[in-house]
Coordinates of C-alpha atoms and ligand atoms in Angstrom, one line a residue:
X1 CA 27.5 6.5 -16.6
X2 CA 27.4 2.8 -17.2
X3 CA 25.8 1.2 -14.3
X4 CA 22.8 2.4 -12.4
X5 CA 20.6 1.1 -9.6
X6 CA 17.0 1.6 -8.6
X7 CA 15.4 1.2 -5.2
X8 CA 12.0 1.8 -3.5
X9 CA 12.0 3.1 0.0
X10 CA 9.7 4.1 2.8
X11 CA 5.9 3.6 2.6
X12 CA 4.8 1.7 -0.6
X13 CA 2.5 3.2 -3.1
X14 CA 0.6 1.8 -6.1
X15 CA 2.5 2.7 -9.3
X16 CA 6.0 2.0 -7.8
X17 CA 6.2 -1.0 -10.0
X18 CA 5.3 1.0 -13.1
X19 CA 8.2 3.4 -12.2
X20 CA 10.7 0.5 -11.7
X21 CA 9.6 -0.9 -15.1
X22 CA 10.2 2.4 -16.9
X23 CA 13.6 2.9 -15.3
X24 CA 14.7 -0.6 -16.2
X25 CA 13.4 -0.6 -19.8
X26 CA 14.7 2.9 -20.5
X27 CA 18.1 2.1 -19.1
X28 CA 18.4 -1.1 -21.2
X29 CA 17.3 0.9 -24.3
X30 CA 20.2 3.2 -23.7
X31 CA 22.6 0.3 -23.1
X32 CA 23.1 1.0 -19.4
X33 CA 23.5 -1.9 -16.9
X34 CA 20.6 -1.7 -14.5
X35 CA 20.4 -3.2 -11.0
X36 CA 17.7 -3.4 -8.4
X37 CA 18.4 -2.8 -4.7
X38 CA 16.0 -4.8 -2.5
X39 CA 14.4 -3.4 0.6
X40 CA 15.4 0.2 0.2
X41 CA 18.5 1.5 1.9
X42 CA 18.7 -1.7 4.0
X43 CA 19.5 -3.5 0.8
X44 CA 22.6 -1.3 0.3
X45 CA 23.8 -2.2 3.7
X46 CA 22.8 -5.9 3.6
X47 CA 24.3 -6.3 0.1
X48 CA 21.0 -7.1 -1.7
X49 CA 21.7 -5.8 -5.2
X50 CA 20.4 -7.9 -8.2
X51 CA 20.8 -7.4 -11.9
X52 CA 17.6 -6.5 -13.7
X53 CA 16.7 -7.4 -17.3
X54 CA 13.8 -6.7 -19.6
X55 CA 12.0 -9.8 -18.4
X56 CA 12.5 -8.9 -14.7
X57 CA 9.8 -6.2 -15.1
X58 CA 7.4 -8.1 -17.3
X59 CA 3.8 -8.3 -16.0
X60 CA 4.2 -5.7 -13.2
X61 CA 2.8 -2.4 -14.6
X62 CA -0.6 -3.2 -13.3
X63 CA 0.4 -4.5 -9.9
X64 CA 0.4 -2.5 -6.6
X65 CA 3.3 -2.7 -4.1
X66 CA 6.9 -3.0 -5.3
X67 CA 8.7 -6.0 -6.6
X68 CA 11.9 -4.7 -5.1
X69 CA 10.3 -4.6 -1.6
X70 CA 10.6 -1.6 0.6
X71 CA 11.8 -1.0 4.1
X72 CA 12.7 1.7 6.6
X73 CA 16.4 1.6 7.5
X74 CA 17.7 3.1 10.8
X75 CA 21.2 2.0 10.0
X76 CA 21.2 4.2 6.9
X77 CA 20.7 7.2 9.1
X78 CA 24.1 6.6 10.8
X79 CA 27.5 7.5 9.3
X80 CA 28.7 3.9 9.6
X81 CA 25.6 2.6 7.7
X82 CA 26.0 5.2 5.0
X83 CA 29.7 4.4 4.5
X84 CA 28.8 0.7 4.3
X85 CA 26.1 1.4 1.7
X86 CA 28.4 3.7 -0.4
X87 CA 31.3 1.1 -0.3
X88 CA 28.9 -1.6 -1.6
X89 CA 27.7 0.6 -4.4
X90 CA 31.3 1.4 -5.4
X91 CA 32.3 -2.3 -5.2
X92 CA 29.4 -3.0 -7.7
X93 CA 30.6 -0.2 -9.9
X94 CA 27.3 1.7 -9.6
X95 CA 27.5 5.4 -10.3
X96 CA 23.8 6.5 -10.5
X97 CA 20.8 5.6 -8.3
X98 CA 17.1 6.2 -8.8
X99 CA 15.3 6.5 -5.5
X100 CA 11.5 5.9 -5.6
X101 CA 9.8 7.0 -2.4
X102 CA 8.8 9.9 -0.2
X103 CA 10.4 12.8 1.6
X104 CA 12.5 10.6 3.9
X105 CA 13.8 8.6 1.0
X106 CA 14.8 11.8 -0.7
X107 CA 16.8 12.7 2.4
X108 CA 18.6 9.4 2.0
X109 CA 19.2 10.2 -1.7
X110 CA 20.8 13.5 -0.8
X111 CA 23.2 11.6 1.5
X112 CA 24.2 9.3 -1.4
X113 CA 24.6 12.4 -3.6
X114 CA 26.9 14.0 -1.1
X115 CA 29.0 10.7 -1.1
X116 CA 29.6 11.1 -4.8
X117 CA 26.8 9.3 -6.5
X118 CA 24.5 10.8 -9.1
X119 CA 20.9 10.4 -7.8
X120 CA 17.4 11.2 -9.0
X121 CA 14.3 11.0 -6.7
X122 CA 10.9 9.9 -7.9
X123 CA 8.0 11.0 -5.6
X124 CA 5.8 8.0 -4.7
X125 CA 3.5 8.3 -1.7
X126 CA -0.2 8.0 -1.4
X127 CA -0.1 11.0 1.0
X128 CA 0.9 13.4 -1.8
X129 CA 2.8 15.4 0.7
X130 CA 5.9 16.3 -1.4
X131 CA 6.3 19.9 -2.5
X132 CA 7.0 21.0 -6.1
X133 CA 4.8 18.3 -7.6
X134 CA 1.0 18.4 -8.1
X135 CA 0.9 14.6 -7.9
X136 CA 3.0 11.9 -6.3
X137 CA 2.7 8.4 -7.7
X138 CA 0.1 6.4 -5.8
X139 CA -2.1 9.3 -4.7
X140 CA -4.6 9.0 -7.5
X141 CA -5.0 5.3 -6.9
X142 CA -5.5 5.8 -3.2
X143 CA -8.1 8.5 -3.8
X144 CA -9.9 6.1 -6.2
X145 CA -9.9 3.4 -3.5
X146 CA -11.5 5.8 -1.1
X147 CA -14.1 6.8 -3.7
X148 CA -14.9 3.2 -4.3
X149 CA -15.4 2.7 -0.5
X150 CA -17.6 5.9 -0.3
X151 CA -19.8 4.6 -3.2
X152 CA -20.3 1.3 -1.4
X153 CA -20.9 2.9 2.0
X154 CA -23.4 5.3 0.4
X155 CA -25.6 2.4 -0.8
X156 CA -26.1 1.1 2.6
X157 CA -26.1 4.5 4.3
X158 CA -29.0 5.5 2.0
X159 CA -30.9 2.3 2.7
X160 CA -30.6 2.6 6.5
X161 CA -30.6 6.4 6.6
X162 CA -27.4 6.5 8.6
X163 CA -24.4 8.7 9.1
X164 CA -21.0 7.2 8.3
X165 CA -17.6 8.5 9.5
X166 CA -14.8 7.2 7.3
X167 CA -11.2 7.6 8.3
X168 CA -8.6 7.9 5.5
X169 CA -4.8 8.1 5.5
X170 CA -2.6 11.1 4.7
X171 CA -0.2 11.2 7.7
X172 CA -0.3 14.9 8.8
X173 CA -1.9 16.2 5.6
X174 CA -5.5 16.2 4.3
X175 CA -4.8 15.8 0.6
X176 CA -6.4 12.3 0.3
X177 CA -9.4 13.4 2.4
X178 CA -9.9 16.6 0.4
X179 CA -9.7 15.0 -3.1
X180 CA -11.9 12.0 -2.1
X181 CA -14.3 14.3 -0.2
X182 CA -14.7 16.5 -3.3
X183 CA -15.0 13.6 -5.7
X184 CA -17.2 11.6 -3.4
X185 CA -19.5 14.4 -2.3
X186 CA -18.7 14.0 1.5
X187 CA -20.9 16.1 3.7
X188 CA -18.0 17.1 5.9
X189 CA -14.2 16.8 5.4
X190 CA -12.1 16.9 8.5
X191 CA -8.4 17.6 7.8
X192 CA -5.4 18.6 9.8
X193 CA -5.0 21.9 7.9
X194 CA -8.2 23.2 9.5
X195 CA -8.8 23.2 13.3
X196 CA -11.4 20.5 14.1
X197 CA -14.8 21.6 15.5
X198 CA -17.3 18.9 16.4
X199 CA -20.0 21.6 16.7
X200 CA -19.4 22.7 13.1
X201 CA -19.6 19.1 11.9
X202 CA -22.8 18.6 13.8
X203 CA -24.4 21.9 12.6
X204 CA -23.6 20.9 9.0
X205 CA -25.3 17.5 9.7
X206 CA -28.3 19.1 11.2
X207 CA -28.6 21.6 8.3
X208 CA -28.7 18.6 6.0
X209 CA -31.3 16.7 8.1
X210 CA -33.5 19.8 8.1
X211 CA -33.6 19.9 4.4
X212 CA -34.5 16.2 4.2
X213 CA -31.1 14.5 4.0
X214 CA -31.4 11.1 5.6
X215 CA -27.8 9.9 5.3
X216 CA -24.3 11.5 5.4
X217 CA -20.7 10.6 4.8
X218 CA -18.0 12.4 6.9
X219 CA -14.4 12.0 5.9
X220 CA -11.7 12.3 8.5
X221 CA -8.0 12.5 7.7
X222 CA -6.0 10.3 10.1
X223 CA -3.9 13.3 11.1
X224 CA -6.9 15.5 12.0
X225 CA -8.9 13.5 14.5
X226 CA -9.8 10.0 15.6
X227 CA -12.8 8.7 13.6
X228 CA -14.1 6.7 16.6
X229 CA -14.1 9.8 18.8
X230 CA -15.8 11.9 16.0
X231 CA -18.5 9.2 15.7
X232 CA -19.0 9.1 19.5
X233 CA -19.1 12.9 19.6
X234 CA -21.8 13.1 16.9
X235 CA -23.8 10.3 18.6
X236 CA -23.6 12.2 21.9
X237 CA -24.5 15.6 20.6
X238 CA -27.2 14.6 18.0
X239 CA -28.5 11.3 19.4
X240 CA -28.1 10.0 15.9
X241 CA -26.9 6.5 14.8
X242 CA -23.4 6.7 13.5
X243 CA -21.1 4.0 12.0
X244 CA -17.3 4.3 11.8
X245 CA -15.1 2.8 9.2
X246 CA -11.3 3.0 9.2
X247 CA -10.0 2.2 5.7
X248 CA -6.3 1.9 6.8
X249 CA -3.8 0.0 4.6
X250 CA -6.4 -0.9 2.0
X251 CA -5.5 2.5 0.6
X252 CA -1.9 1.5 0.0
X253 CA -2.8 -1.4 -2.3
X254 CA -4.6 -2.2 -5.5
X255 CA -3.9 -1.9 -9.2
X256 CA -2.6 1.6 -10.1
X257 CA -4.9 3.8 -12.0
X258 CA -4.0 4.8 -15.6
X259 CA -3.0 8.2 -14.3
X260 CA -0.5 6.7 -11.9
X261 CA 0.9 4.4 -14.5
X262 CA 1.4 7.2 -17.0
X263 CA 3.0 9.4 -14.3
X264 CA 5.3 6.6 -13.1
X265 CA 6.3 5.8 -16.7
X266 CA 7.1 9.5 -17.5
X267 CA 9.1 10.0 -14.3
X268 CA 11.0 6.7 -14.7
X269 CA 12.0 7.7 -18.2
X270 CA 13.0 11.2 -17.2
X271 CA 15.1 9.9 -14.3
X272 CA 17.2 7.8 -16.7
X273 CA 17.5 10.8 -19.1
X274 CA 18.9 12.9 -16.2
X275 CA 21.4 10.2 -15.1
X276 CA 22.6 9.8 -18.7
X277 CA 23.3 13.5 -18.8
X278 CA 25.1 13.1 -15.4
X279 CA 22.6 15.5 -13.9
X280 CA 22.0 14.2 -10.3
X281 CA 20.7 16.0 -7.2
X282 CA 17.3 16.1 -8.7
X283 CA 13.9 15.2 -7.4
X284 CA 11.2 14.9 -10.0
X285 CA 7.8 16.6 -9.9
X286 CA 4.8 17.0 -12.3
X287 CA 3.6 20.6 -12.6
X288 CA 2.5 22.9 -15.3
X289 CA 1.8 19.8 -17.5
X290 CA 5.4 18.5 -17.4
X291 CA 7.8 16.3 -15.5
X292 CA 10.4 18.7 -14.0
X293 CA 13.4 18.4 -11.8
X294 CA 14.1 20.3 -8.6
X295 CA 17.1 20.0 -6.3
X296 CA 16.6 18.2 -3.0
X297 CA 17.3 21.5 -1.3
X298 CA 14.4 23.1 -3.2
X299 CA 12.1 20.3 -2.1
X300 CA 13.2 20.4 1.6
X301 CA 12.8 24.2 1.7
X302 CA 9.4 24.4 0.0
X303 CA 6.0 24.0 1.6
X304 CA 3.5 21.7 -0.1
X305 CA 0.6 23.8 -1.4
X306 CA -2.8 23.0 -0.1
X307 CA -5.7 23.3 -2.5
X308 CA -7.7 25.8 -0.4
X309 CA -10.0 26.6 -3.3
X310 CA -11.0 22.9 -3.5
X311 CA -11.6 22.9 0.2
X312 CA -13.9 25.9 0.0
X313 CA -15.7 24.4 -3.1
X314 CA -16.2 21.0 -1.4
X315 CA -17.9 22.9 1.5
X316 CA -20.2 24.8 -0.9
X317 CA -21.1 21.7 -2.9
X318 CA -22.0 19.7 0.2
X319 CA -24.6 22.1 1.6
Ligands
LIG401 P1 9.2 8.1 3.1 O1 10.3 8.0 2.1 O2 8.0 7.4 2.6 O3 9.0 9.5 3.6 P2 10.6 7.5 5.6 O4 10.5 8.8 6.1 O5 10.4 6.3 6.5 O6 9.7 7.2 4.4 O7 12.1 7.3 4.9 C1 12.5 6.1 4.3 C2 13.9 5.8 4.6 O8 14.8 6.9 4.1 C3 14.3 5.7 6.1 O9 14.0 4.5 6.7 C4 15.8 6.0 6.0 O10 16.5 4.8 5.7 C5 16.0 7.0 4.9 N1 16.0 8.3 5.5 C6 15.0 9.1 5.9 N2 15.5 10.3 6.4 C7 16.9 10.3 6.3 C8 17.9 11.1 6.6 N3 17.7 12.3 7.1 N4 19.2 10.8 6.2 C9 19.4 9.5 5.7 N5 18.5 8.7 5.4 C10 17.2 9.0 5.6

């Protein structure tokens, strides 16, 4: 293994830059030649590979987004596109590839693996929806962004004695909503893992009002319900003033938390160790206090665990 490349693919996540930095610096430390592929798998097809040096990754550990840019590539999902990508990698003498992204990006990495390259996947997605890891890079930052929003909303919610419905991201999962709801003391958390009942949300609200609560924050995961409809439903059933906030792509940006930077640095370092040992077909995860590798197959065949005990606890603490 002499030459390796790193790319970021799919949805961006804060901490991707810290992972790129770790891959680049660890590679150079081990005298590997390191290249960056721009715009994910599109860059392999459109011939966008650039050499990276120590200075290329200076001053990025604290920045959200990805200096390599990211993209979704339909061409890479066709045999012709994949052949073109592999031919370009071979032409550049690249044997190993680190793929930083989500589940879809790992599927792309497996394709490269099958075409004879040694690949390691690093899980980076704010949705935290990848199995065999407790945390994906970016999740902690996104949750902190939501907490920050809840704190601010609470100030005005308390002053005006209002109910706020806040919609958060998470695709078809409720991991962000659950963690932010527990940490932010949300009165209700609406997530796709639990069938949505407007009546249940309203009865929780009423219970709070009866014991003197004058404001509430309800978190809705984007995959569970539409926050505007939830707001309208509460207004209709309880004749109560409700404001709706959709946080949207705010949650994708911002300076990564210390946790995400440490996780990204550890995973970037481990990815290079695996490639040096010619051990590909690995997706990294952080569980039981350590960064560990799983095969892509293990990832694709596993189900992401949902923290039901946290969900139950959040319900109890918000009474
Ligand atoms: P994420 O990695 O965040 O889950 P996507 O699902 O959009 O994001 O996947 C990112 C990219 O990975 C896609 O645009 C495509 O280029 C590649 N990809 C996804 N699924 C496959 C697949 N089954 N085979 C080959 N490439 C894939």
